[in-house]
Amino acid sequence: MDKRQHLVTTAFELFYREGVHAVGINRVLEAAGVAKKTLYHHFDSKEALVAAVVEYRDGRYRDWLLARMARAGTGQRALAGLFAALDDWFNDRDPAIRPFHGCFFINVSAEYGDPAHPIHQLCADHKRAIAAQVTGVMAQITDDPEQQQRLAQAVLLLKEGCIVQAHVCGDRSAAVRAGELLTALLREAGLAAGPA
């Protein structure tokens, strides 16, 4: 791993566990075992490092989630795979994504609360990319564009809600219940339920 990537992954671990504003540059340098000159060779500011960390987590998280969905199958199986993946994440069962400290993008966007801030925008871009993937899966389930959008929004609300419930309230079974609610919603919409 090169020094830039080492700085990014080290900063991610600290920012994810403790928060961006709670972790100073000197703490990142100490944990990474690099000199300040090395950091500023790769990043001109702490915010540039934070942006790189958000982009790093975006790539890692999306690759992980999309792989878990693809492994489950297509259509409703992929959606079941999404909630199974979240359940494994919440309960620290998947070494590819653990540990669970809530949604990094929700956490970071709260620290950069201005929606126009570039780091807040990077977090929003991540959420939009996940939304596009879910909408694409919904197109495998129904041909009705209006129904696709409505059900995709329901999936996204269930996904985000169960992440917050697991993190803020410590409810590590939230993804299981969200998946069950989705199955019921799909039945009510006149679509066959996926396999258990």
XYZ file of N, CA, C and O in Angstrom:
784
model
N 0.848 -1.191 0.000
C 0.000 0.000 0.000
C 0.889 1.248 0.000
O 1.813 1.344 0.811
N 0.616 2.199 -0.903
C 1.435 3.409 -0.929
C 1.066 4.318 0.238
O 0.065 4.103 0.930
N 1.886 5.350 0.441
C 1.698 6.206 1.622
C 0.385 6.981 1.572
O -0.260 7.180 2.600
N -0.020 7.414 0.374
C -1.288 8.128 0.267
C -2.440 7.225 0.699
O -3.294 7.627 1.496
N -2.460 6.009 0.176
C -3.534 5.081 0.527
C -3.481 4.722 2.011
O -4.523 4.581 2.656
N -2.284 4.579 2.545
C -2.130 4.278 3.969
C -2.711 5.409 4.822
O -3.395 5.159 5.825
N -2.461 6.650 4.429
C -3.035 7.789 5.150
C -4.559 7.767 5.086
O -5.238 8.007 6.084
N -5.095 7.471 3.909
C -6.555 7.445 3.733
C -7.183 6.353 4.587
O -8.171 6.598 5.293
N -6.633 5.151 4.545
C -7.239 4.060 5.307
C -7.088 4.274 6.810
O -8.008 3.976 7.572
N -5.956 4.832 7.226
C -5.768 5.134 8.649
C -6.752 6.210 9.100
O -7.393 6.082 10.153
N -6.878 7.265 8.305
C -7.819 8.337 8.644
C -9.244 7.810 8.669
O -10.035 8.178 9.559
N -9.589 6.947 7.725
C -10.934 6.389 7.725
C -11.232 5.681 9.046
O -12.289 5.905 9.654
N -10.327 4.819 9.490
C -10.554 4.084 10.741
C -10.809 5.045 11.903
O -11.725 4.828 12.708
N -10.022 6.095 11.980
C -10.183 7.066 13.074
C -11.458 7.889 12.907
O -12.220 8.060 13.864
N -11.689 8.396 11.698
C -12.879 9.236 11.467
C -14.164 8.438 11.676
O -15.137 8.956 12.224
N -14.172 7.201 11.240
C -15.378 6.384 11.356
C -15.687 6.061 12.809
O -16.830 6.101 13.247
N -14.656 5.790 13.569
C -14.855 5.412 14.967
C -15.146 6.623 15.856
O -15.964 6.549 16.780
N -14.466 7.768 15.575
C -14.513 8.886 16.522
C -15.116 10.171 15.975
O -15.438 11.069 16.745
N -15.242 10.283 14.665
C -15.759 11.505 14.050
C -14.642 12.316 13.415
O -13.505 12.299 13.884
N -14.977 13.027 12.364
C -13.975 13.788 11.621
C -13.422 14.932 12.455
O -12.206 15.103 12.575
N -14.291 15.737 13.034
C -13.823 16.923 13.759
C -13.144 16.567 15.076
O -12.345 17.352 15.589
N -13.420 15.389 15.607
C -12.799 14.968 16.863
C -11.360 14.483 16.670
O -10.614 14.374 17.647
N -10.979 14.205 15.436
C -9.652 13.654 15.155
C -8.825 14.701 14.419
O -9.160 15.098 13.306
N -7.743 15.132 15.069
C -6.866 16.114 14.444
C -5.849 15.462 13.515
O -5.627 14.248 13.552
N -5.233 16.295 12.715
C -4.225 15.817 11.764
C -3.075 15.114 12.476
O -2.583 14.078 12.012
N -2.649 15.644 13.604
C -1.525 15.019 14.322
C -1.870 13.597 14.757
O -1.002 12.722 14.764
N -3.110 13.372 15.102
C -3.544 12.030 15.482
C -3.474 11.076 14.294
O -3.053 9.933 14.422
N -3.874 11.547 13.133
C -3.792 10.729 11.917
C -2.333 10.413 11.613
O -1.978 9.266 11.316
N -1.473 11.435 11.708
C -0.045 11.235 11.430
C 0.569 10.220 12.380
O 1.327 9.339 11.956
N 0.237 10.351 13.653
C 0.772 9.416 14.648
C 0.318 7.986 14.360
O 1.111 7.050 14.367
N -0.983 7.816 14.084
C -1.513 6.478 13.826
C -0.937 5.893 12.533
O -0.700 4.688 12.444
N -0.711 6.751 11.535
C -0.181 6.279 10.250
C 1.332 6.107 10.285
O 1.893 5.420 9.428
N 1.973 6.750 11.253
C 3.429 6.660 11.343
C 4.126 7.393 10.213
O 5.158 6.933 9.714
N 3.564 8.551 9.808
C 4.185 9.337 8.745
C 4.390 10.770 9.220
O 3.765 11.222 10.182
N 5.269 11.481 8.535
C 5.561 12.871 8.871
C 4.517 13.796 8.264
O 3.867 13.469 7.269
N 4.377 14.968 8.873
C 3.423 15.958 8.380
C 3.727 16.327 6.923
O 2.816 16.528 6.115
N 5.016 16.394 6.589
C 5.418 16.718 5.216
C 4.846 15.699 4.222
O 4.411 16.058 3.128
N 4.824 14.437 4.616
C 4.273 13.388 3.755
C 2.779 13.610 3.539
O 2.278 13.497 2.416
N 2.073 13.929 4.614
C 0.637 14.169 4.484
C 0.370 15.317 3.532
O -0.452 15.204 2.614
N 1.098 16.443 3.716
C 0.831 17.616 2.893
C 1.397 17.482 1.478
O 1.025 18.249 0.590
N 2.214 16.481 1.255
C 2.625 16.160 -0.110
C 1.436 15.584 -0.891
O 1.301 15.826 -2.093
N 0.586 14.844 -0.193
C -0.556 14.186 -0.839
C -1.859 14.976 -0.721
O -2.723 14.867 -1.592
N -2.013 15.750 0.367
C -3.263 16.477 0.616
C -2.923 17.898 1.058
O -2.126 18.069 1.982
N -3.551 18.891 0.448
C -3.211 20.268 0.795
C -3.933 20.779 2.038
O -3.661 21.875 2.510
N -4.862 19.974 2.578
C -5.599 20.374 3.779
C -6.251 19.143 4.401
O -6.325 18.083 3.767
N -6.748 19.316 5.621
C -7.483 18.223 6.247
C -8.745 17.911 5.445
O -9.107 16.748 5.283
N -9.398 18.944 4.914
C -10.612 18.700 4.140
C -10.327 17.885 2.879
O -11.148 17.061 2.477
N -9.166 18.093 2.282
C -8.804 17.277 1.109
C -8.632 15.822 1.528
O -9.040 14.906 0.795
N -8.068 15.591 2.708
C -7.950 14.228 3.231
C -9.338 13.658 3.511
O -9.622 12.502 3.152
N -10.204 14.434 4.130
C -11.565 13.965 4.425
C -12.287 13.591 3.126
O -12.929 12.543 3.047
N -12.155 14.425 2.103
C -12.798 14.123 0.814
C -12.278 12.806 0.252
O -13.059 11.984 -0.245
N -10.972 12.584 0.342
C -10.393 11.326 -0.150
C -10.899 10.138 0.653
O -11.143 9.056 0.100
N -11.078 10.337 1.954
C -11.588 9.264 2.814
C -13.033 8.943 2.450
O -13.421 7.773 2.378
N -13.854 9.965 2.203
C -15.244 9.736 1.802
C -15.288 8.966 0.482
O -16.060 8.009 0.328
N -14.446 9.354 -0.469
C -14.400 8.648 -1.756
C -13.934 7.199 -1.586
O -14.458 6.290 -2.232
N -12.969 6.997 -0.701
C -12.486 5.638 -0.411
C -13.615 4.770 0.154
O -13.870 3.661 -0.319
N -14.312 5.302 1.161
C -15.404 4.528 1.769
C -16.528 4.295 0.772
O -17.141 3.212 0.761
N -16.805 5.276 -0.064
C -17.839 5.117 -1.079
C -17.518 3.911 -1.967
O -18.371 3.050 -2.182
N -16.313 3.855 -2.464
C -15.933 2.742 -3.328
C -15.995 1.406 -2.619
O -16.551 0.433 -3.145
N -15.429 1.351 -1.423
C -15.420 0.096 -0.664
C -16.827 -0.363 -0.304
O -17.169 -1.531 -0.445
N -17.639 0.572 0.190
C -18.982 0.214 0.639
C -19.857 -0.224 -0.536
O -20.549 -1.240 -0.474
N -19.821 0.547 -1.626
C -20.658 0.185 -2.769
C -20.223 -1.143 -3.377
O -21.066 -1.964 -3.727
N -18.917 -1.355 -3.499
C -18.438 -2.643 -4.023
C -18.936 -3.794 -3.160
O -19.393 -4.819 -3.660
N -18.854 -3.607 -1.843
C -19.296 -4.648 -0.907
C -20.795 -4.899 -1.037
O -21.236 -6.042 -1.209
N -21.581 -3.828 -0.986
C -23.039 -3.989 -0.993
C -23.523 -4.560 -2.328
O -24.348 -5.480 -2.351
N -22.994 -4.051 -3.426
C -23.443 -4.532 -4.735
C -23.025 -5.982 -4.953
O -23.774 -6.760 -5.558
N -21.863 -6.360 -4.443
C -21.446 -7.763 -4.553
C -22.367 -8.666 -3.743
O -22.745 -9.756 -4.199
N -22.745 -8.229 -2.560
C -23.656 -9.021 -1.726
C -25.025 -9.145 -2.401
O -25.643 -10.215 -2.379
N -25.502 -8.081 -3.011
C -26.786 -8.129 -3.704
C -26.702 -9.047 -4.922
O -27.582 -9.865 -5.153
N -25.623 -8.922 -5.693
C -25.457 -9.751 -6.894
C -25.338 -11.223 -6.530
O -25.892 -12.091 -7.225
N -24.659 -11.517 -5.438
C -24.512 -12.908 -4.998
C -25.870 -13.517 -4.639
O -26.105 -14.707 -4.815
N -26.785 -12.671 -4.148
C -28.115 -13.165 -3.761
C -28.991 -13.455 -4.981
O -29.898 -14.272 -4.897
N -28.723 -12.789 -6.089
C -29.523 -13.005 -7.296
C -30.001 -11.694 -7.881
O -29.387 -10.644 -7.674
N -31.108 -11.736 -8.595
C -31.670 -10.543 -9.205
C -33.039 -10.259 -8.588
O -33.588 -11.075 -7.846
N -33.566 -9.097 -8.905
C -34.914 -8.740 -8.463
C -35.066 -8.800 -6.953
O -34.247 -8.266 -6.209
N -36.121 -9.488 -6.518
C -36.404 -9.552 -5.081
C -35.296 -10.261 -4.305
O -35.048 -9.941 -3.145
N -34.619 -11.204 -4.933
C -33.503 -11.869 -4.257
C -32.382 -10.861 -3.958
O -31.747 -10.922 -2.901
N -32.118 -9.954 -4.906
C -31.100 -8.926 -4.684
C -31.484 -8.019 -3.524
O -30.631 -7.644 -2.706
N -32.765 -7.662 -3.435
C -33.221 -6.819 -2.325
C -33.114 -7.560 -0.998
O -32.722 -6.978 0.020
N -33.451 -8.847 -1.007
C -33.264 -9.653 0.211
C -31.784 -9.690 0.571
O -31.413 -9.618 1.754
N -30.926 -9.776 -0.450
C -29.480 -9.760 -0.214
C -29.005 -8.456 0.390
O -28.094 -8.437 1.227
N -29.634 -7.350 0.000
C -29.287 -6.049 0.574
C -29.531 -6.056 2.079
O -28.646 -5.691 2.862
N -30.717 -6.504 2.492
C -31.030 -6.477 3.925
C -30.259 -7.546 4.703
O -29.903 -7.338 5.865
N -29.949 -8.663 4.065
C -29.090 -9.671 4.714
C -27.692 -9.110 4.916
O -27.055 -9.332 5.960
N -27.196 -8.357 3.929
C -25.877 -7.734 4.050
C -25.866 -6.723 5.193
O -24.928 -6.688 6.008
N -26.911 -5.902 5.265
C -26.996 -4.934 6.359
C -27.029 -5.640 7.710
O -26.362 -5.208 8.667
N -27.779 -6.726 7.793
C -27.852 -7.479 9.045
C -26.468 -8.004 9.447
O -26.081 -7.916 10.610
N -25.720 -8.512 8.484
C -24.361 -8.977 8.790
C -23.465 -7.822 9.222
O -22.653 -7.963 10.133
N -23.620 -6.666 8.567
C -22.823 -5.485 8.919
C -23.141 -5.034 10.342
O -22.230 -4.827 11.154
N -24.433 -4.904 10.660
C -24.829 -4.444 11.987
C -24.291 -5.361 13.086
O -24.009 -4.920 14.195
N -24.192 -6.639 12.778
C -23.794 -7.630 13.784
C -22.345 -8.091 13.639
O -21.955 -9.107 14.204
N -21.562 -7.319 12.887
C -20.121 -7.566 12.725
C -19.811 -8.988 12.267
O -18.834 -9.596 12.710
N -20.627 -9.491 11.334
C -20.421 -10.854 10.837
C -19.678 -10.918 9.512
O -19.310 -11.996 9.083
N -19.516 -9.791 8.844
C -18.862 -9.807 7.535
C -17.520 -9.087 7.635
O -17.476 -7.860 7.756
N -16.403 -9.832 7.590
C -15.095 -9.194 7.766
C -14.765 -8.178 6.669
O -13.901 -7.327 6.864
N -15.450 -8.234 5.550
C -15.180 -7.288 4.463
C -15.648 -5.878 4.794
O -15.196 -4.915 4.178
N -16.546 -5.709 5.781
C -17.130 -4.390 6.048
C -17.125 -4.006 7.530
O -17.318 -2.866 7.874
N -16.902 -4.961 8.412
C -16.976 -4.655 9.828
C -15.852 -3.723 10.256
O -14.867 -3.624 9.544
N -15.925 -3.025 11.364
C -17.010 -3.027 12.347
C -18.101 -2.018 11.984
O -17.936 -1.222 11.070
N -19.206 -2.071 12.733
C -20.331 -1.188 12.495
C -20.308 -0.020 13.469
O -20.343 -0.207 14.682
N -20.207 1.187 12.916
C -20.310 2.424 13.699
C -21.309 3.366 13.030
O -21.095 4.570 12.957
N -22.370 2.797 12.483
C -23.352 3.608 11.779
C -22.917 3.858 10.347
O -21.938 3.296 9.859
N -23.667 4.706 9.669
C -23.365 5.047 8.277
C -22.337 6.170 8.251
O -22.599 7.274 8.741
N -21.191 5.903 7.660
C -20.129 6.905 7.574
C -20.627 8.164 6.867
O -20.278 9.281 7.255
N -21.463 8.005 5.859
C -21.920 9.146 5.064
C -22.929 9.997 5.821
O -22.914 11.220 5.703
N -23.783 9.360 6.595
C -24.689 10.119 7.466
C -23.868 10.865 8.512
O -24.080 12.060 8.755
N -22.924 10.161 9.126
C -22.100 10.766 10.176
C -21.327 11.978 9.651
O -21.319 13.044 10.272
N -20.661 11.800 8.510
C -19.833 12.880 7.972
C -20.696 14.029 7.476
O -20.366 15.205 7.702
N -21.813 13.729 6.818
C -22.665 14.818 6.325
C -23.218 15.639 7.488
O -23.434 16.852 7.338
N -23.416 15.006 8.644
C -23.870 15.760 9.827
C -22.776 16.705 10.325
O -23.072 17.794 10.825
N -21.525 16.313 10.157
C -20.413 17.175 10.582
C -20.177 18.317 9.585
O -19.590 19.343 9.941
N -20.587 18.123 8.359
C -20.510 19.159 7.329
C -21.950 19.454 6.907
O -22.396 19.048 5.846
N -22.669 20.152 7.787
C -24.113 20.289 7.670
C -24.619 21.136 6.517
O -25.771 21.002 6.120
N -23.783 22.003 5.974
C -24.213 22.834 4.846
C -24.342 21.954 3.604
O -23.337 21.409 3.121
N -25.552 21.800 3.057
C -25.731 20.940 1.881
C -24.878 21.341 0.686
O -24.629 20.526 -0.198
N -24.416 22.593 0.637
C -23.589 23.046 -0.478
C -22.106 22.730 -0.271
O -21.313 22.874 -1.195
N -21.734 22.285 0.920
C -20.320 21.996 1.179
C -19.888 20.796 0.330
O -20.616 19.803 0.228
N -18.709 20.860 -0.279
C -18.263 19.757 -1.145
C -18.236 18.387 -0.467
O -18.554 17.374 -1.103
N -17.897 18.336 0.810
C -17.860 17.037 1.497
C -19.279 16.534 1.739
O -19.558 15.338 1.566
N -20.182 17.423 2.092
C -21.591 17.034 2.219
C -22.094 16.502 0.872
O -22.795 15.493 0.813
N -21.705 17.176 -0.210
C -22.122 16.751 -1.546
C -21.588 15.366 -1.906
O -22.282 14.570 -2.542
N -20.347 15.057 -1.500
C -19.799 13.717 -1.736
C -20.640 12.659 -1.025
O -20.881 11.576 -1.574
N -21.077 12.980 0.187
C -21.932 12.041 0.930
C -23.274 11.867 0.221
O -23.786 10.741 0.108
N -23.827 12.965 -0.278
C -25.091 12.896 -1.012
C -24.922 12.111 -2.308
O -25.814 11.346 -2.705
N -23.773 12.271 -2.962
C -23.500 11.511 -4.193
C -23.516 10.010 -3.917
O -24.020 9.224 -4.725
N -22.964 9.614 -2.779
C -22.982 8.199 -2.406
C -24.422 7.698 -2.286
O -24.767 6.639 -2.825
N -25.252 8.461 -1.597
C -26.641 8.046 -1.408
C -27.377 7.978 -2.750
O -28.185 7.073 -2.980
N -27.081 8.920 -3.637
C -27.716 8.896 -4.963
C -27.273 7.674 -5.767
O -28.070 7.080 -6.501
N -26.015 7.292 -5.637
C -25.516 6.121 -6.369
C -26.193 4.846 -5.875
O -26.571 3.979 -6.676
N -26.366 4.726 -4.573
C -27.083 3.565 -4.020
C -28.536 3.579 -4.491
O -29.098 2.548 -4.861
N -29.138 4.768 -4.505
C -30.529 4.890 -4.963
C -30.663 4.439 -6.413
O -31.628 3.745 -6.773
N -29.710 4.796 -7.251
C -29.765 4.388 -8.657
C -29.669 2.873 -8.781
O -30.370 2.257 -9.602
N -28.832 2.255 -7.955
C -28.704 0.800 -7.989
C -30.015 0.129 -7.569
O -30.465 -0.818 -8.211
N -30.613 0.625 -6.514
C -31.876 0.056 -6.032
C -32.977 0.246 -7.078
O -33.770 -0.668 -7.330
N -33.017 1.403 -7.712
C -34.015 1.647 -8.757
C -33.821 0.682 -9.923
O -34.791 0.168 -10.489
N -32.567 0.408 -10.251
C -32.283 -0.566 -11.296
C -32.776 -1.959 -10.948
O -33.330 -2.673 -11.799
N -32.613 -2.344 -9.702
C -33.117 -3.649 -9.250
C -34.640 -3.667 -9.310
O -35.240 -4.663 -9.714
N -35.248 -2.559 -8.938
C -36.713 -2.493 -8.950
C -37.260 -2.668 -10.369
O -38.343 -3.223 -10.563
N -36.493 -2.249 -11.364
C -36.914 -2.433 -12.757
C -36.944 -3.907 -13.147
O -37.607 -4.280 -14.111
N -36.249 -4.756 -12.382
C -36.298 -6.206 -12.612
C -37.560 -6.824 -12.009
O -37.896 -7.962 -12.305
N -38.242 -6.068 -11.163
C -39.399 -6.593 -10.435
C -40.717 -6.138 -11.055
O -41.686 -6.886 -11.081
N -40.739 -4.898 -11.549
C -41.962 -4.364 -12.135
C -41.620 -3.512 -13.350
O -40.595 -2.832 -13.363
N -42.511 -3.550 -14.346
C -42.330 -2.741 -15.559
C -42.921 -1.343 -15.416
O -42.682 -0.494 -16.276
N -43.682 -1.119 -14.383
C -44.370 0.161 -14.189
C -43.379 1.184 -13.607
O -42.956 1.057 -12.455
N -43.002 2.218 -14.373
C -42.007 3.189 -13.896
C -42.416 3.894 -12.604
O -41.577 4.142 -11.732
N -43.707 4.206 -12.480
C -44.174 4.868 -11.254
C -44.032 3.933 -10.058
O -43.581 4.329 -8.981
N -44.385 2.686 -10.249
C -44.248 1.695 -9.175
C -42.770 1.456 -8.847
O -42.404 1.327 -7.673
N -41.923 1.431 -9.856
C -40.485 1.286 -9.631
C -39.966 2.388 -8.704
O -39.258 2.110 -7.733
N -40.326 3.627 -9.022
C -39.856 4.765 -8.220
C -40.402 4.715 -6.798
O -39.667 4.933 -5.832
N -41.687 4.439 -6.678
C -42.316 4.412 -5.353
C -41.708 3.309 -4.483
O -41.360 3.532 -3.321
N -41.543 2.121 -5.059
C -40.983 1.002 -4.280
C -39.501 1.191 -4.008
O -39.007 0.819 -2.933
N -38.775 1.775 -4.951
C -37.353 2.062 -4.711
C -37.213 3.030 -3.544
O -36.349 2.852 -2.673
N -38.075 4.048 -3.499
C -38.032 4.990 -2.371
C -38.334 4.281 -1.054
O -37.704 4.568 -0.030
N -39.268 3.345 -1.073
C -39.583 2.593 0.147
C -38.377 1.774 0.595
O -38.040 1.737 1.789
N -37.705 1.112 -0.355
C -36.511 0.329 -0.010
C -35.452 1.229 0.607
O -34.843 0.890 1.630
N -35.227 2.390 -0.006
C -34.194 3.303 0.498
C -34.534 3.831 1.888
O -33.655 3.938 2.751
N -35.809 4.137 2.111
C -36.210 4.603 3.446
C -36.043 3.493 4.482
O -35.588 3.739 5.606
N -36.403 2.272 4.106
C -36.201 1.143 5.019
C -34.713 0.931 5.296
O -34.308 0.694 6.439
N -33.896 1.016 4.257
C -32.440 0.846 4.411
C -31.870 1.896 5.360
O -31.174 1.575 6.323
N -32.167 3.163 5.069
C -31.605 4.230 5.904
C -32.159 4.168 7.326
O -31.418 4.358 8.297
N -33.439 3.891 7.433
C -34.049 3.818 8.761
C -33.471 2.713 9.614
O -33.223 2.901 10.808
N -33.234 1.558 9.015
C -32.702 0.463 9.834
C -31.249 0.718 10.218
O -30.811 0.320 11.309
N -30.475 1.427 9.368
C -29.101 1.785 9.748
C -29.123 2.703 10.964
O -28.375 2.498 11.927
N -29.980 3.708 10.928
C -30.075 4.645 12.060
C -30.571 3.922 13.312
O -30.041 4.118 14.414
N -31.571 3.063 13.155
C -32.116 2.330 14.302
C -31.034 1.449 14.933
O -30.910 1.376 16.154
N -30.246 0.797 14.091
C -29.181 -0.074 14.605
C -28.105 0.735 15.312
O -27.611 0.338 16.381
N -27.746 1.880 14.727
C -26.649 2.670 15.302
C -27.080 3.480 16.518
O -26.465 3.408 17.575
N -28.151 4.244 16.369
C -28.551 5.167 17.431
C -29.194 4.428 18.606
O -28.920 4.724 19.761
N -30.038 3.446 18.293
C -30.785 2.748 19.343
C -30.183 1.390 19.712
O -30.678 0.729 20.617
N -29.149 0.964 18.986
C -28.526 -0.328 19.291
C -29.371 -1.524 18.890
O -29.160 -2.632 19.385
N -30.326 -1.309 17.980
C -31.224 -2.388 17.553
C -30.575 -3.144 16.397
O -30.769 -2.806 15.232
N -29.813 -4.168 16.715
C -29.052 -4.890 15.704
C -29.923 -5.831 14.862
O -29.437 -6.451 13.930
N -31.209 -5.944 15.172
C -32.107 -6.767 14.353
C -32.941 -5.921 13.393
O -33.832 -6.438 12.722
N -32.633 -4.631 13.301
C -33.446 -3.711 12.491
C -33.482 -4.101 11.020
O -34.517 -3.949 10.362
N -32.394 -4.619 10.465
C -32.369 -4.981 9.041
C -33.282 -6.161 8.754
O -33.909 -6.227 7.697
N -33.367 -7.089 9.691
C -34.251 -8.247 9.505
C -35.696 -7.767 9.410
O -36.445 -8.159 8.508
N -36.090 -6.884 10.317
C -37.466 -6.375 10.299
C -37.724 -5.513 9.063
O -38.800 -5.560 8.473
N -36.723 -4.741 8.646
C -36.887 -3.928 7.433
C -37.099 -4.829 6.215
O -37.945 -4.544 5.365
N -36.371 -5.924 6.137
C -36.563 -6.876 5.046
C -37.948 -7.495 5.066
O -38.572 -7.691 4.010
N -38.446 -7.797 6.261
C -39.797 -8.346 6.384
C -40.845 -7.320 5.953
O -41.831 -7.659 5.283
N -40.636 -6.055 6.321
C -41.559 -4.996 5.901
C -41.550 -4.836 4.386
O -42.605 -4.633 3.771
N -40.374 -4.959 3.777
C -40.300 -4.863 2.323
C -41.065 -6.004 1.661
O -41.807 -5.780 0.694
N -40.910 -7.215 2.167
C -41.642 -8.356 1.608
C -43.148 -8.108 1.676
O -43.873 -8.335 0.701
N -43.624 -7.601 2.809
C -45.053 -7.300 2.957
C -45.484 -6.203 1.984
O -46.561 -6.285 1.367
N -44.659 -5.213 1.814
C -44.972 -4.116 0.901
C -45.060 -4.607 -0.544
O -45.965 -4.220 -1.289
N -44.142 -5.479 -0.925
C -44.171 -6.027 -2.288
C -45.434 -6.887 -2.512
O -46.038 -6.840 -3.579
N -45.834 -7.635 -1.498
C -47.066 -8.416 -1.604
C -48.261 -7.487 -1.780
O -49.143 -7.748 -2.616
N -48.311 -6.432 -0.981
C -49.426 -5.476 -1.075
C -49.459 -4.800 -2.435
O -50.520 -4.403 -2.913
N -48.300 -4.667 -3.059
C -48.222 -4.052 -4.390
C -48.579 -5.026 -5.499
O -48.548 -4.672 -6.680
N -48.913 -6.252 -5.124
C -49.316 -7.250 -6.109
C -48.152 -7.965 -6.763
O -48.303 -8.567 -7.817
N -46.997 -7.906 -6.122
C -45.812 -8.588 -6.651
C -45.521 -9.809 -5.793
O -45.687 -9.786 -4.582
N -45.096 -10.871 -6.450
C -44.821 -12.112 -5.714
C -43.674 -11.895 -4.746
O -42.703 -11.229 -5.065
N -43.798 -12.471 -3.572
C -42.721 -12.370 -2.589
C -41.555 -13.226 -3.022
O -41.724 -14.292 -3.614
N -40.349 -12.762 -2.720
C -39.134 -13.539 -3.013
C -39.021 -14.706 -2.060
O -39.749 -14.798 -1.075
N -38.104 -15.612 -2.336
C -37.917 -16.762 -1.465
C -37.414 -16.362 -0.103
O -36.720 -15.365 0.030
N -37.775 -17.144 0.892
C -37.349 -16.842 2.257
C -35.870 -17.108 2.398
O -35.294 -17.890 1.708
